[in-house]
Amino acid sequence: MSLVTIKPTVSKDISTVTNRQKIVEGEIAKSDDPKCFPEKALVYVKGHNSPITLNKLKVRDEALSFDTSSQQLVYSPVDMFGNKDGSIITTFIYIQTSNGFSVTLSAKHMIMVENISNIDVKFADQVLVGDTLLQIETKDNKMIIVKEKVTKISNVISKGIYSPFTKTGTIIVDSTLVSCYAHVSNLDRFGLFRISGQKLAHSFLAPFRVFYDFGIIRPMEISIGQTMPFNIEVALEKFRSFLKF
C-alpha cells in the first residue's frame, strides 16, 4: 500500500452522479442480493489523474482506500471482486451530503459514519438524514478526510453490480469512505461486548489475504457474471449465516 499525497480531480457537479442513474433493460436483482455499487460509481486508482468507473477497475489495481490502523488514506491493491456483473439492473440507495457529493450503494452494504469521535459502520439502509459521513477533500494539494452531514436519501435504479475487495477492507467510492463488505451485521451480545461488522468481515478474510500474499491463492481477474473464488464465496456466506444466530 502507498500513501496518498496528490489529489485527483473531484467534481462537485451533482449532475455527474444523478445522470448515471438510468432505467435500462436487464435482469432485476433480488432485494437481498449483496449488490454493492453500480458500474458507473467512481473510484480513484493509482496512476490515473482522474477517477475511473467501477466497471473499468481490475484486480491488482491499487484503489484509494483508508487504513484504519494508521488512520491514513492509502492506495490499496484489489484482490478480488465479490460481484462483477454489468448486465443486472437493480435498486440502490442514493445518499447526498451537505457539500453536494453523493454515493450510491446497495441497502445492506456497509458505509462508514462518525459516532461521537469514532468511525463506525452502518448498513446503507440504516443511514439517516443528519448522520455524518467521511469523504475526501483537497487541502494544500493533498487529499484529506472531512466530515459531511447527510442531507438527502432516496432510491435509484442503476445498472451493474460491482464489489471490489481491497487489502484494507475499505475503498473510496464517489468520494465517500465505504466498506468493501456487505450483509455482515455488528455483533452485540447483551451489551457485554460489541464488534463491528467491518472488523468481523475483514478479520474473517485475513487468511485469504495471507494466501494471496504468499501466492497460495492467486488474485483472480474474473469475467463478467463471475464473482470471487468459489471457496471464499461459500466460506463468507456460511460466516454471514453463523452471525445471524
mmCIF file of C-alpha atoms in Angstrom:
data_model
loop_
_atom_site.group_PDB
_atom_site.id
_atom_site.type_symbol
_atom_site.label_atom_id
_atom_site.label_comp_id
_atom_site.label_asym_id
_atom_site.label_seq_id
_atom_site.Cartn_x
_atom_site.Cartn_y
_atom_site.Cartn_z
ATOM 1 C CA MET A 1 0.000 0.000 0.000
ATOM 2 C CA SER A 2 1.201 3.519 -0.721
ATOM 3 C CA LEU A 3 0.351 6.786 0.993
ATOM 4 C CA VAL A 4 -1.609 9.395 -0.894
ATOM 5 C CA THR A 5 -0.123 12.841 -1.462
ATOM 6 C CA ILE A 6 -1.755 14.334 -4.564
ATOM 7 C CA LYS A 7 -5.497 14.582 -5.058
ATOM 8 C CA PRO A 8 -7.047 13.675 -8.427
ATOM 9 C CA THR A 9 -9.825 15.811 -9.839
ATOM 10 C CA VAL A 10 -13.112 15.554 -7.909
ATOM 11 C CA SER A 11 -16.246 17.008 -9.463
ATOM 12 C CA LYS A 12 -18.830 18.673 -7.247
ATOM 13 C CA ASP A 13 -21.348 18.741 -10.088
ATOM 14 C CA ILE A 14 -24.126 16.595 -8.673
ATOM 15 C CA SER A 15 -25.480 16.015 -12.183
ATOM 16 C CA THR A 16 -22.451 13.849 -12.961
ATOM 17 C CA VAL A 17 -23.791 11.408 -10.390
ATOM 18 C CA THR A 18 -27.531 11.630 -10.953
ATOM 19 C CA ASN A 19 -27.158 11.357 -14.723
ATOM 20 C CA ARG A 20 -25.593 7.942 -14.211
ATOM 21 C CA GLN A 21 -28.833 6.584 -12.704
ATOM 22 C CA LYS A 22 -30.857 5.367 -15.666
ATOM 23 C CA ILE A 23 -33.524 2.710 -16.178
ATOM 24 C CA VAL A 24 -32.472 0.263 -18.883
ATOM 25 C CA GLU A 25 -33.458 -3.261 -19.849
ATOM 26 C CA GLY A 26 -31.961 -6.108 -17.873
ATOM 27 C CA GLU A 27 -32.425 -8.630 -15.091
ATOM 28 C CA ILE A 28 -33.818 -7.259 -11.839
ATOM 29 C CA ALA A 29 -31.800 -8.476 -8.857
ATOM 30 C CA LYS A 30 -33.486 -9.720 -5.688
ATOM 31 C CA SER A 31 -33.597 -7.210 -2.857
ATOM 32 C CA ASP A 32 -31.480 -9.418 -0.585
ATOM 33 C CA ASP A 33 -28.663 -9.921 -3.088
ATOM 34 C CA PRO A 34 -25.303 -8.429 -1.982
ATOM 35 C CA LYS A 35 -25.102 -5.943 -4.842
ATOM 36 C CA CYS A 36 -22.772 -3.229 -3.531
ATOM 37 C CA PHE A 37 -22.186 -0.492 -6.191
ATOM 38 C CA PRO A 38 -23.423 0.356 -9.717
ATOM 39 C CA GLU A 39 -20.972 0.176 -12.604
ATOM 40 C CA LYS A 40 -20.670 3.945 -13.040
ATOM 41 C CA ALA A 41 -19.652 4.614 -9.429
ATOM 42 C CA LEU A 42 -16.305 6.400 -9.353
ATOM 43 C CA VAL A 43 -13.097 5.178 -7.715
ATOM 44 C CA TYR A 44 -9.565 6.563 -7.594
ATOM 45 C CA VAL A 45 -6.771 4.367 -8.906
ATOM 46 C CA LYS A 46 -3.024 4.859 -8.587
ATOM 47 C CA GLY A 47 -1.537 6.035 -11.866
ATOM 48 C CA HIS A 48 -4.728 7.743 -13.061
ATOM 49 C CA ASN A 49 -5.095 11.516 -12.943
ATOM 50 C CA SER A 50 -8.870 11.333 -12.616
ATOM 51 C CA PRO A 51 -11.342 8.823 -11.157
ATOM 52 C CA ILE A 52 -12.476 5.822 -13.194
ATOM 53 C CA THR A 53 -15.782 3.947 -13.186
ATOM 54 C CA LEU A 54 -16.041 0.652 -11.325
ATOM 55 C CA ASN A 55 -16.603 -1.346 -14.495
ATOM 56 C CA LYS A 56 -13.060 -0.382 -15.532
ATOM 57 C CA LEU A 57 -11.451 -1.354 -12.225
ATOM 58 C CA LYS A 58 -9.334 -4.526 -12.354
ATOM 59 C CA VAL A 59 -7.825 -6.985 -9.923
ATOM 60 C CA ARG A 60 -4.317 -5.791 -8.937
ATOM 61 C CA ASP A 61 -5.255 -2.127 -9.467
ATOM 62 C CA GLU A 62 -4.452 -0.013 -6.412
ATOM 63 C CA ALA A 63 -7.602 1.818 -5.350
ATOM 64 C CA LEU A 64 -7.819 4.727 -2.954
ATOM 65 C CA SER A 65 -8.879 3.483 0.470
ATOM 66 C CA PHE A 66 -8.481 4.207 4.179
ATOM 67 C CA ASP A 67 -6.170 2.297 6.502
ATOM 68 C CA THR A 68 -7.991 2.135 9.839
ATOM 69 C CA SER A 69 -4.769 1.226 11.677
ATOM 70 C CA SER A 70 -2.704 4.216 10.542
ATOM 71 C CA GLN A 71 -5.776 6.449 10.022
ATOM 72 C CA GLN A 72 -4.417 7.488 6.627
ATOM 73 C CA LEU A 73 -5.605 7.468 3.046
ATOM 74 C CA VAL A 74 -3.666 4.862 1.070
ATOM 75 C CA TYR A 75 -3.754 3.131 -2.290
ATOM 76 C CA SER A 76 -4.627 -0.499 -1.621
ATOM 77 C CA PRO A 77 -4.475 -3.438 -4.097
ATOM 78 C CA VAL A 78 -7.740 -5.007 -5.259
ATOM 79 C CA ASP A 79 -7.516 -8.756 -4.527
ATOM 80 C CA MET A 80 -10.861 -9.849 -5.970
ATOM 81 C CA PHE A 81 -14.475 -8.885 -6.642
ATOM 82 C CA GLY A 82 -17.461 -10.096 -4.637
ATOM 83 C CA ASN A 83 -19.693 -9.222 -7.589
ATOM 84 C CA LYS A 84 -18.829 -8.099 -11.106
ATOM 85 C CA ASP A 85 -21.767 -8.064 -13.495
ATOM 86 C CA GLY A 86 -22.683 -5.186 -15.787
ATOM 87 C CA SER A 87 -25.914 -6.750 -17.067
ATOM 88 C CA ILE A 88 -28.062 -6.534 -13.926
ATOM 89 C CA ILE A 89 -30.440 -3.625 -13.274
ATOM 90 C CA THR A 90 -31.415 -3.087 -9.659
ATOM 91 C CA THR A 91 -32.351 -0.617 -6.937
ATOM 92 C CA PHE A 92 -29.703 1.214 -4.940
ATOM 93 C CA ILE A 93 -29.746 3.764 -2.140
ATOM 94 C CA TYR A 94 -28.614 7.262 -3.095
ATOM 95 C CA ILE A 95 -27.134 9.323 -0.243
ATOM 96 C CA GLN A 96 -26.323 13.011 -0.703
ATOM 97 C CA THR A 97 -24.299 15.165 1.695
ATOM 98 C CA SER A 98 -24.117 18.859 2.542
ATOM 99 C CA ASN A 99 -21.175 19.528 0.196
ATOM 100 C CA GLY A 100 -23.105 18.292 -2.852
ATOM 101 C CA PHE A 101 -21.348 14.926 -3.065
ATOM 102 C CA SER A 102 -23.320 11.681 -3.183
ATOM 103 C CA VAL A 103 -22.737 7.953 -3.047
ATOM 104 C CA THR A 104 -24.881 5.143 -4.490
ATOM 105 C CA LEU A 105 -24.773 1.666 -2.955
ATOM 106 C CA SER A 106 -26.950 -1.319 -2.080
ATOM 107 C CA ALA A 107 -29.106 -1.407 1.040
ATOM 108 C CA LYS A 108 -27.003 -3.878 3.036
ATOM 109 C CA HIS A 109 -23.604 -2.559 2.038
ATOM 110 C CA MET A 110 -21.671 -1.083 4.958
ATOM 111 C CA ILE A 111 -20.689 2.579 4.985
ATOM 112 C CA MET A 112 -18.519 4.477 7.457
ATOM 113 C CA VAL A 113 -20.207 7.050 9.709
ATOM 114 C CA GLU A 114 -18.972 9.181 12.572
ATOM 115 C CA ASN A 115 -20.122 8.018 16.001
ATOM 116 C CA ILE A 116 -19.117 10.707 18.526
ATOM 117 C CA SER A 117 -15.344 10.800 17.862
ATOM 118 C CA ASN A 118 -15.023 7.302 16.412
ATOM 119 C CA ILE A 119 -15.551 5.748 12.990
ATOM 120 C CA ASP A 120 -18.449 3.297 12.998
ATOM 121 C CA VAL A 121 -20.261 1.367 10.258
ATOM 122 C CA LYS A 122 -23.912 1.138 9.262
ATOM 123 C CA PHE A 123 -25.817 -0.614 6.530
ATOM 124 C CA ALA A 124 -26.764 1.920 3.871
ATOM 125 C CA ASP A 125 -30.465 1.461 4.652
ATOM 126 C CA GLN A 126 -29.769 2.446 8.284
ATOM 127 C CA VAL A 127 -28.218 5.809 7.403
ATOM 128 C CA LEU A 128 -30.382 8.789 8.402
ATOM 129 C CA VAL A 129 -30.517 12.428 7.371
ATOM 130 C CA GLY A 130 -28.211 14.201 9.821
ATOM 131 C CA ASP A 131 -25.705 11.342 10.060
ATOM 132 C CA THR A 132 -22.079 12.249 9.359
ATOM 133 C CA LEU A 133 -20.213 10.526 6.519
ATOM 134 C CA LEU A 134 -16.476 10.602 5.846
ATOM 135 C CA GLN A 135 -15.418 11.979 2.476
ATOM 136 C CA ILE A 136 -12.291 13.208 0.715
ATOM 137 C CA GLU A 137 -11.404 16.818 0.029
ATOM 138 C CA THR A 138 -8.388 18.823 -1.130
ATOM 139 C CA LYS A 139 -6.244 20.812 1.278
ATOM 140 C CA ASP A 140 -2.775 22.113 0.373
ATOM 141 C CA ASN A 141 -2.756 19.876 -2.701
ATOM 142 C CA LYS A 142 -3.358 16.763 -0.596
ATOM 143 C CA MET A 143 -6.349 14.514 -0.041
ATOM 144 C CA ILE A 144 -7.777 14.583 3.456
ATOM 145 C CA ILE A 145 -10.798 13.062 5.174
ATOM 146 C CA VAL A 146 -13.604 15.501 6.010
ATOM 147 C CA LYS A 147 -16.925 15.046 7.787
ATOM 148 C CA GLU A 148 -20.144 15.892 5.946
ATOM 149 C CA LYS A 149 -23.779 15.673 7.060
ATOM 150 C CA VAL A 150 -26.314 13.594 5.129
ATOM 151 C CA THR A 151 -28.968 15.871 3.627
ATOM 152 C CA LYS A 152 -30.942 13.571 1.326
ATOM 153 C CA ILE A 153 -31.632 9.846 0.943
ATOM 154 C CA SER A 154 -33.576 8.259 -1.907
ATOM 155 C CA ASN A 155 -33.810 5.143 -4.074
ATOM 156 C CA VAL A 156 -32.452 4.977 -7.616
ATOM 157 C CA ILE A 157 -32.369 2.302 -10.292
ATOM 158 C CA SER A 158 -28.999 1.774 -11.914
ATOM 159 C CA LYS A 159 -27.045 -0.747 -13.950
ATOM 160 C CA GLY A 160 -24.325 -3.136 -12.828
ATOM 161 C CA ILE A 161 -23.270 -4.733 -9.535
ATOM 162 C CA TYR A 162 -19.613 -4.385 -8.552
ATOM 163 C CA SER A 163 -17.941 -5.023 -5.199
ATOM 164 C CA PRO A 164 -14.130 -4.837 -5.134
ATOM 165 C CA PHE A 165 -12.257 -6.221 -2.120
ATOM 166 C CA THR A 166 -9.096 -4.291 -1.199
ATOM 167 C CA LYS A 167 -6.435 -5.319 1.294
ATOM 168 C CA THR A 168 -7.548 -2.589 3.704
ATOM 169 C CA GLY A 169 -11.194 -3.674 3.534
ATOM 170 C CA THR A 170 -12.229 -0.119 2.678
ATOM 171 C CA ILE A 171 -12.491 1.917 -0.516
ATOM 172 C CA ILE A 172 -13.339 5.470 -1.554
ATOM 173 C CA VAL A 173 -16.384 5.377 -3.853
ATOM 174 C CA ASP A 174 -17.863 8.607 -5.226
ATOM 175 C CA SER A 175 -15.531 10.497 -2.835
ATOM 176 C CA THR A 176 -17.056 8.700 0.180
ATOM 177 C CA LEU A 177 -15.414 6.241 2.571
ATOM 178 C CA VAL A 178 -17.223 2.898 2.460
ATOM 179 C CA SER A 179 -16.564 -0.692 3.452
ATOM 180 C CA CYS A 180 -15.742 -3.398 0.929
ATOM 181 C CA TYR A 181 -18.231 -5.663 2.686
ATOM 182 C CA ALA A 182 -21.991 -6.166 2.862
ATOM 183 C CA HIS A 183 -24.544 -8.207 4.812
ATOM 184 C CA VAL A 184 -22.347 -8.610 7.929
ATOM 185 C CA SER A 185 -24.119 -7.219 10.995
ATOM 186 C CA ASN A 186 -22.422 -5.767 14.047
ATOM 187 C CA LEU A 187 -22.040 -8.399 16.775
ATOM 188 C CA ASP A 188 -23.563 -7.149 20.028
ATOM 189 C CA ARG A 189 -24.136 -9.633 22.837
ATOM 190 C CA PHE A 190 -26.334 -8.343 25.670
ATOM 191 C CA GLY A 191 -24.280 -5.162 25.961
ATOM 192 C CA LEU A 192 -21.260 -7.139 27.163
ATOM 193 C CA PHE A 193 -19.207 -6.566 24.019
ATOM 194 C CA ARG A 194 -19.612 -5.208 20.520
ATOM 195 C CA ILE A 195 -17.652 -5.967 17.349
ATOM 196 C CA SER A 196 -18.412 -4.060 14.166
ATOM 197 C CA GLY A 197 -19.459 -5.893 11.029
ATOM 198 C CA GLN A 198 -16.481 -4.274 9.304
ATOM 199 C CA LYS A 199 -13.997 -5.782 11.752
ATOM 200 C CA LEU A 200 -15.727 -9.178 11.663
ATOM 201 C CA ALA A 201 -15.693 -9.421 7.869
ATOM 202 C CA HIS A 202 -12.157 -8.099 7.476
ATOM 203 C CA SER A 203 -10.795 -10.432 10.173
ATOM 204 C CA PHE A 204 -12.587 -13.418 8.655
ATOM 205 C CA LEU A 205 -10.953 -12.795 5.264
ATOM 206 C CA ALA A 206 -7.468 -12.242 6.760
ATOM 207 C CA PRO A 207 -6.258 -15.813 5.985
ATOM 208 C CA PHE A 208 -7.235 -15.416 2.337
ATOM 209 C CA ARG A 209 -5.257 -12.168 2.121
ATOM 210 C CA VAL A 210 -2.246 -14.018 3.524
ATOM 211 C CA PHE A 211 -2.750 -16.783 0.940
ATOM 212 C CA TYR A 212 -2.731 -14.120 -1.782
ATOM 213 C CA ASP A 213 0.442 -12.532 -0.405
ATOM 214 C CA PHE A 214 2.288 -15.862 -0.402
ATOM 215 C CA GLY A 215 0.916 -16.993 -3.754
ATOM 216 C CA ILE A 216 -1.125 -19.891 -2.328
ATOM 217 C CA ILE A 217 -4.182 -18.305 -3.934
ATOM 218 C CA ARG A 218 -3.540 -16.059 -6.902
ATOM 219 C CA PRO A 219 -5.534 -12.837 -7.388
ATOM 220 C CA MET A 220 -8.182 -13.630 -9.979
ATOM 221 C CA GLU A 221 -9.299 -11.411 -12.839
ATOM 222 C CA ILE A 222 -12.840 -12.692 -13.198
ATOM 223 C CA SER A 223 -15.031 -12.421 -16.249
ATOM 224 C CA ILE A 224 -18.473 -10.844 -16.434
ATOM 225 C CA GLY A 225 -21.037 -12.655 -14.302
ATOM 226 C CA GLN A 226 -18.465 -14.409 -12.114
ATOM 227 C CA THR A 227 -17.728 -13.464 -8.524
ATOM 228 C CA MET A 228 -14.994 -14.284 -6.029
ATOM 229 C CA PRO A 229 -13.288 -17.709 -5.945
ATOM 230 C CA PHE A 230 -15.934 -20.292 -5.039
ATOM 231 C CA ASN A 231 -14.275 -21.482 -1.823
ATOM 232 C CA ILE A 232 -14.105 -17.937 -0.460
ATOM 233 C CA GLU A 233 -17.689 -17.202 -1.505
ATOM 234 C CA VAL A 234 -19.020 -20.298 0.286
ATOM 235 C CA ALA A 235 -16.970 -19.594 3.415
ATOM 236 C CA LEU A 236 -18.138 -15.981 3.587
ATOM 237 C CA GLU A 237 -21.786 -16.973 3.111
ATOM 238 C CA LYS A 238 -21.546 -19.540 5.936
ATOM 239 C CA PHE A 239 -19.927 -16.881 8.122
ATOM 240 C CA ARG A 240 -22.805 -14.468 7.458
ATOM 241 C CA SER A 241 -25.320 -17.209 8.328
ATOM 242 C CA PHE A 242 -23.463 -18.032 11.558
ATOM 243 C CA LEU A 243 -23.637 -14.412 12.725
ATOM 244 C CA LYS A 244 -27.432 -14.430 12.431
ATOM 245 C CA PHE A 245 -27.742 -16.874 15.335
#
